[in-house]
Short mmCIF file of C-alpha atoms in Angstrom, two decimals:
data_model
loop_
_atom_site.label_atom_id
_atom_site.label_comp_id
_atom_site.label_asym_id
_atom_site.label_seq_id
_atom_site.Cartn_x
_atom_site.Cartn_y
_atom_site.Cartn_z
CA UNK A 75 55.39 -58.27 16.11
CA UNK A 76 54.55 -60.06 12.88
CA UNK A 77 54.67 -58.36 9.48
CA UNK A 78 51.59 -56.38 8.32
CA UNK A 79 48.84 -58.46 6.76
CA UNK A 80 46.15 -57.61 4.25
CA UNK A 81 42.85 -56.40 5.59
CA UNK A 82 40.92 -59.63 4.92
CA UNK A 83 38.18 -61.53 6.66
CA UNK A 84 39.68 -64.65 8.17
CA UNK A 85 36.83 -66.38 9.96
CA UNK A 86 33.28 -65.51 10.94
CA UNK A 87 31.59 -67.05 13.95
CA UNK A 88 27.85 -67.13 14.60
CA UNK A 89 28.09 -63.95 16.65
CA UNK A 90 29.05 -60.89 14.57
CA UNK A 91 30.84 -59.34 17.54
CA UNK A 92 33.31 -62.21 17.52
CA UNK A 93 34.32 -61.86 13.89
CA UNK A 94 38.05 -62.48 13.67
CA UNK A 95 39.71 -59.98 11.36
CA UNK A 96 43.29 -59.70 10.27
CA UNK A 97 43.95 -55.98 10.42
CA UNK A 98 47.15 -54.23 9.41
CA UNK A 99 49.60 -53.96 12.26
CA UNK A 100 50.06 -50.39 13.54
CA UNK A 101 53.21 -48.69 12.41
CA UNK A 102 56.00 -49.59 14.76
CA UNK A 103 57.10 -46.77 16.96
CA UNK A 104 58.31 -46.22 20.47
CA UNK A 105 54.97 -44.78 21.55
CA UNK A 106 52.31 -46.87 23.22
CA UNK A 107 48.94 -47.06 21.44
CA UNK A 108 45.80 -47.86 23.42
CA UNK A 109 42.50 -46.87 21.81
CA UNK A 110 40.56 -48.97 24.34
CA UNK A 111 41.54 -46.53 27.08
CA UNK A 112 39.16 -43.95 25.57
CA UNK A 113 36.27 -46.18 26.65
CA UNK A 114 37.52 -46.19 30.24
CA UNK A 115 37.59 -42.38 30.19
CA UNK A 116 33.80 -42.46 29.75
CA UNK A 117 33.53 -44.87 32.68
CA UNK A 118 35.57 -42.60 34.93
CA UNK A 119 33.59 -39.50 33.97
CA UNK A 120 30.22 -41.17 34.55
CA UNK A 121 31.39 -42.55 37.90
CA UNK A 122 32.56 -39.11 39.01
CA UNK A 123 29.16 -37.70 38.07
CA UNK A 124 27.39 -40.47 40.00
CA UNK A 125 29.55 -39.87 43.07
CA UNK A 126 28.97 -36.13 42.78
CA UNK A 127 25.22 -36.64 42.65
CA UNK A 128 25.46 -38.84 45.75
CA UNK A 129 27.18 -36.11 47.76
CA UNK A 130 24.77 -33.47 46.45
CA UNK A 131 21.92 -35.73 47.49
CA UNK A 132 23.48 -36.14 50.94
CA UNK A 133 23.95 -32.40 51.44
CA UNK A 134 20.50 -31.50 50.15
CA UNK A 135 18.92 -34.17 52.36
CA UNK A 136 20.63 -32.67 55.39
CA UNK A 137 19.03 -29.27 54.89
CA UNK A 138 15.67 -30.08 53.34
CA UNK A 139 13.21 -32.89 52.74
CA UNK A 140 13.80 -32.61 48.99
CA UNK A 141 15.51 -35.68 47.52
CA UNK A 142 17.54 -35.71 44.32
CA UNK A 143 16.45 -38.57 42.06
CA UNK A 144 19.06 -38.90 39.31
CA UNK A 145 21.84 -40.85 41.01
CA UNK A 146 20.62 -44.29 39.94
CA UNK A 147 20.47 -43.14 36.32
CA UNK A 148 24.17 -42.27 36.35
CA UNK A 149 25.04 -45.59 37.98
CA UNK A 150 23.21 -47.40 35.16
CA UNK A 151 25.06 -45.35 32.53
CA UNK A 152 28.33 -46.15 34.31
CA UNK A 153 27.59 -49.89 34.19
CA UNK A 154 26.86 -49.72 30.44
CA UNK A 155 30.09 -47.84 29.74
CA UNK A 156 32.03 -50.22 31.99
CA UNK A 157 30.76 -53.34 30.21
CA UNK A 158 31.65 -51.85 26.82
CA UNK A 159 35.15 -50.93 27.96
CA UNK A 160 35.80 -54.33 29.56
CA UNK A 161 34.61 -56.16 26.44
CA UNK A 162 37.06 -54.21 24.30
CA UNK A 163 39.87 -54.69 26.81
CA UNK A 164 39.25 -58.44 26.82
CA UNK A 165 39.41 -58.55 23.03
CA UNK A 166 42.63 -56.53 22.98
CA UNK A 167 44.02 -58.87 25.66
CA UNK A 168 43.41 -61.84 23.36
CA UNK A 169 44.84 -59.94 20.40
CA UNK A 170 48.01 -59.05 22.30
CA UNK A 171 48.39 -62.65 23.48
CA UNK A 172 47.83 -64.50 20.20
CA UNK A 173 48.19 -61.78 17.52
CA UNK A 174 44.61 -62.31 16.31
CA UNK A 175 42.36 -59.26 16.12
CA UNK A 176 38.86 -59.42 17.56
CA UNK A 177 38.41 -55.65 17.52
CA UNK A 178 39.16 -52.73 15.24
CA UNK A 179 40.47 -50.67 18.14
CA UNK A 180 44.24 -50.50 18.00
CA UNK A 181 46.56 -51.34 20.85
CA UNK A 182 50.33 -51.40 20.63
CA UNK A 183 52.89 -51.84 23.39
CA UNK A 184 50.13 -52.04 25.97
CA UNK A 185 51.98 -54.94 27.58
CA UNK A 186 55.64 -54.66 28.50
CA UNK A 187 57.05 -58.10 27.75
CA UNK A 188 58.88 -59.83 24.92
CA UNK A 189 57.00 -63.12 24.89
CA UNK A 190 56.05 -64.78 21.61
CA UNK A 191 52.35 -65.27 20.84
CA UNK A 192 51.27 -68.22 22.96
CA UNK A 193 49.33 -69.27 26.02
CA UNK A 194 52.43 -68.40 28.04
CA UNK A 195 52.26 -64.84 26.69
CA UNK A 196 48.60 -64.75 27.69
CA UNK A 197 49.64 -65.72 31.21
CA UNK A 198 52.40 -63.10 31.36
CA UNK A 199 50.00 -60.44 30.03
CA UNK A 200 47.46 -61.40 32.69
CA UNK A 201 50.20 -61.34 35.33
CA UNK A 202 51.16 -57.84 34.21
CA UNK A 203 47.51 -56.73 34.40
CA UNK A 204 47.28 -58.08 37.93
CA UNK A 205 50.57 -56.48 38.94
CA UNK A 206 49.16 -53.04 38.12
CA UNK A 207 45.61 -53.77 39.27
CA UNK A 208 46.67 -55.07 42.69
CA UNK A 209 48.55 -51.86 43.47
CA UNK A 210 45.87 -49.49 42.14
CA UNK A 211 43.03 -51.42 43.82
CA UNK A 212 44.83 -51.15 47.16
CA UNK A 213 45.09 -47.38 46.75
CA UNK A 214 41.44 -47.20 45.69
CA UNK A 215 40.27 -49.17 48.72
CA UNK A 216 42.17 -46.89 51.10
CA UNK A 217 40.72 -43.81 49.42
CA UNK A 218 37.16 -45.14 49.65
CA UNK A 219 37.70 -46.25 53.23
CA UNK A 220 38.46 -42.70 54.32
CA UNK A 221 35.47 -41.32 52.41
CA UNK A 222 33.16 -43.92 53.94
CA UNK A 223 34.46 -43.13 57.42
CA UNK A 224 33.76 -39.40 56.92
CA UNK A 225 30.23 -40.11 55.65
CA UNK A 226 29.44 -42.37 58.63
CA UNK A 227 30.89 -39.78 61.02
CA UNK A 228 28.74 -37.02 59.53
CA UNK A 229 25.72 -39.30 59.72
CA UNK A 230 26.31 -39.96 63.43
CA UNK A 231 26.63 -36.22 64.06
CA UNK A 232 23.35 -35.61 62.25
CA UNK A 233 21.67 -38.35 64.29
CA UNK A 234 22.69 -36.55 67.45
CA UNK A 235 21.84 -33.03 66.28
CA UNK A 236 18.70 -33.43 64.16
CA UNK A 237 15.39 -33.82 65.97
CA UNK A 238 13.13 -33.96 62.92
CA UNK A 239 12.27 -37.66 62.55
CA UNK A 240 11.16 -37.30 58.93
CA UNK A 241 14.45 -35.68 58.01
CA UNK A 242 16.42 -38.39 59.83
CA UNK A 243 14.59 -41.10 57.89
CA UNK A 244 15.36 -39.32 54.62
CA UNK A 245 19.04 -38.92 55.48
CA UNK A 246 19.26 -42.57 56.52
CA UNK A 247 17.72 -43.68 53.23
CA UNK A 248 20.07 -41.43 51.30
CA UNK A 249 23.19 -42.75 53.01
CA UNK A 250 22.46 -46.46 53.25
CA UNK A 251 20.25 -47.09 50.22
CA UNK A 252 22.89 -45.76 47.84
CA UNK A 253 25.44 -47.91 46.04
CA UNK A 254 28.35 -46.05 47.61
CA UNK A 255 28.91 -48.40 50.54
CA UNK A 256 28.10 -51.43 48.41
CA UNK A 257 30.84 -50.34 45.99
CA UNK A 258 33.28 -50.10 48.88
CA UNK A 259 32.47 -53.71 49.82
CA UNK A 260 32.88 -54.72 46.17
CA UNK A 261 36.28 -53.01 46.08
CA UNK A 262 37.37 -54.98 49.15
CA UNK A 263 36.16 -58.22 47.57
CA UNK A 264 37.86 -57.33 44.29
CA UNK A 265 41.16 -56.47 45.98
CA UNK A 266 41.24 -59.74 47.96
CA UNK A 267 40.62 -61.88 44.88
CA UNK A 268 43.00 -59.91 42.66
CA UNK A 269 45.71 -60.66 45.22
CA UNK A 270 44.72 -64.33 45.21
CA UNK A 271 44.91 -64.64 41.40
CA UNK A 272 48.13 -62.62 41.33
CA UNK A 273 49.68 -65.11 43.74
CA UNK A 274 48.67 -67.98 41.43
CA UNK A 275 50.63 -66.49 38.53
CA UNK A 276 53.47 -65.36 40.78
CA UNK A 277 53.93 -68.98 41.83
CA UNK A 278 53.92 -70.13 38.19
CA UNK A 279 56.28 -67.55 36.71
CA UNK A 280 58.47 -66.46 39.63
CA UNK A 281 58.49 -68.97 42.47
CA UNK A 282 58.59 -72.28 40.61
CA UNK A 283 59.54 -71.17 37.06
CA UNK A 284 57.14 -73.83 35.84
CA UNK A 285 57.88 -75.59 32.57
CA UNK A 286 55.68 -74.86 29.57
CA UNK A 287 53.79 -78.14 29.86
CA UNK A 288 50.12 -79.10 29.80
CA UNK A 289 49.59 -78.61 33.54
CA UNK A 290 51.15 -75.15 33.48
CA UNK A 291 49.09 -74.09 30.48
CA UNK A 292 45.90 -75.22 32.23
CA UNK A 293 46.88 -73.26 35.35
CA UNK A 294 47.52 -70.15 33.24
CA UNK A 295 44.18 -70.50 31.50
CA UNK A 296 42.44 -71.01 34.84
CA UNK A 297 44.00 -67.84 36.29
CA UNK A 298 43.19 -65.75 33.21
CA UNK A 299 39.56 -66.90 33.19
CA UNK A 300 39.34 -66.37 36.94
CA UNK A 301 40.46 -62.76 36.53
CA UNK A 302 38.09 -62.06 33.63
CA UNK A 303 35.16 -63.51 35.60
CA UNK A 304 36.11 -61.40 38.62
CA UNK A 305 36.14 -58.21 36.54
CA UNK A 306 32.80 -59.06 34.97
CA UNK A 307 31.20 -59.75 38.34
CA UNK A 308 32.55 -56.73 40.20
CA UNK A 309 32.47 -54.19 37.34
CA UNK A 310 35.12 -52.19 39.15
CA UNK A 311 36.37 -48.94 37.68
CA UNK A 312 39.90 -48.29 38.89
CA UNK A 313 41.00 -44.71 39.35
CA UNK A 314 42.65 -43.25 36.24
CA UNK A 315 44.18 -40.58 38.48
CA UNK A 316 45.99 -43.20 40.57
CA UNK A 317 47.01 -45.11 37.44
CA UNK A 318 48.52 -42.02 35.81
CA UNK A 319 50.24 -40.99 39.03
CA UNK A 320 51.98 -44.32 39.59
CA UNK A 321 52.26 -45.60 36.02
CA UNK A 322 55.97 -44.85 35.57
CA UNK A 323 56.82 -46.34 38.95
CA UNK A 324 54.84 -49.51 38.25
CA UNK A 325 56.27 -49.86 34.75
CA UNK A 326 59.78 -49.73 36.15
CA UNK A 327 59.00 -52.28 38.87
CA UNK A 328 57.31 -54.59 36.38
CA UNK A 329 60.28 -54.40 33.98
CA UNK A 330 62.62 -55.34 36.81
CA UNK A 331 60.44 -58.27 37.85
CA UNK A 332 59.96 -59.49 34.29
CA UNK A 333 63.60 -59.37 33.23
CA UNK A 334 64.99 -60.71 36.49
CA UNK A 335 62.50 -63.47 37.27
CA UNK A 336 60.10 -64.25 34.42
CA UNK A 337 61.85 -64.06 31.06
CA UNK A 338 63.71 -67.16 29.92
CA UNK A 339 67.47 -66.58 29.99
#
């Protein structure tokens, strides 16, 4: 990390949100600092509420013709929180790669590598993101797959048992007009493309040990932009529970991969 700098305005672009500010470096310690993660906590909470409302809606629809109307509101709130969190994460990603602050939110030791500020470091940071995301997304997809199977199974049972046509129509609308199954499809799409981008960077840093030349830098930039576009399109919120559960395991595996195959010796 570079030495602390004065809190001065370095450059102002036309968009105030992209003001580049040199902020003092956080005090060096062994503890990881990640203020951006607080934004993802809001995303996780709002998504849990939205999912809870969906299941309440499903249960209520099964026993009455009353329909709960607030689920879409929570999905909209979740999207807003998700966009805010991803914007801050992208800015911290750039800051950690090039040591230039685009945000006042502090991050320190978010990435576990010893690269110097450069496009290569940006690539390694992105590779580390994908290493964690690929594993967590796989767990998320499996979890949602089981939930979706249970919902479809219950729906089939209701189709067989319920004779009230009006109630059947309401239940059908509740199950298939919701975003729940659409989100499962998005998770599948996200997982497939995360694996694809991960393989791009794996080939660069592990398989071929590509030289730091123009072609390699372009490939790194392409992969990083590909991943950022994918996140923006899918607006996927990965499970914080799964992340916390497997964080130590993934950190250890990443350290082994980085020091054995990626770092220059």
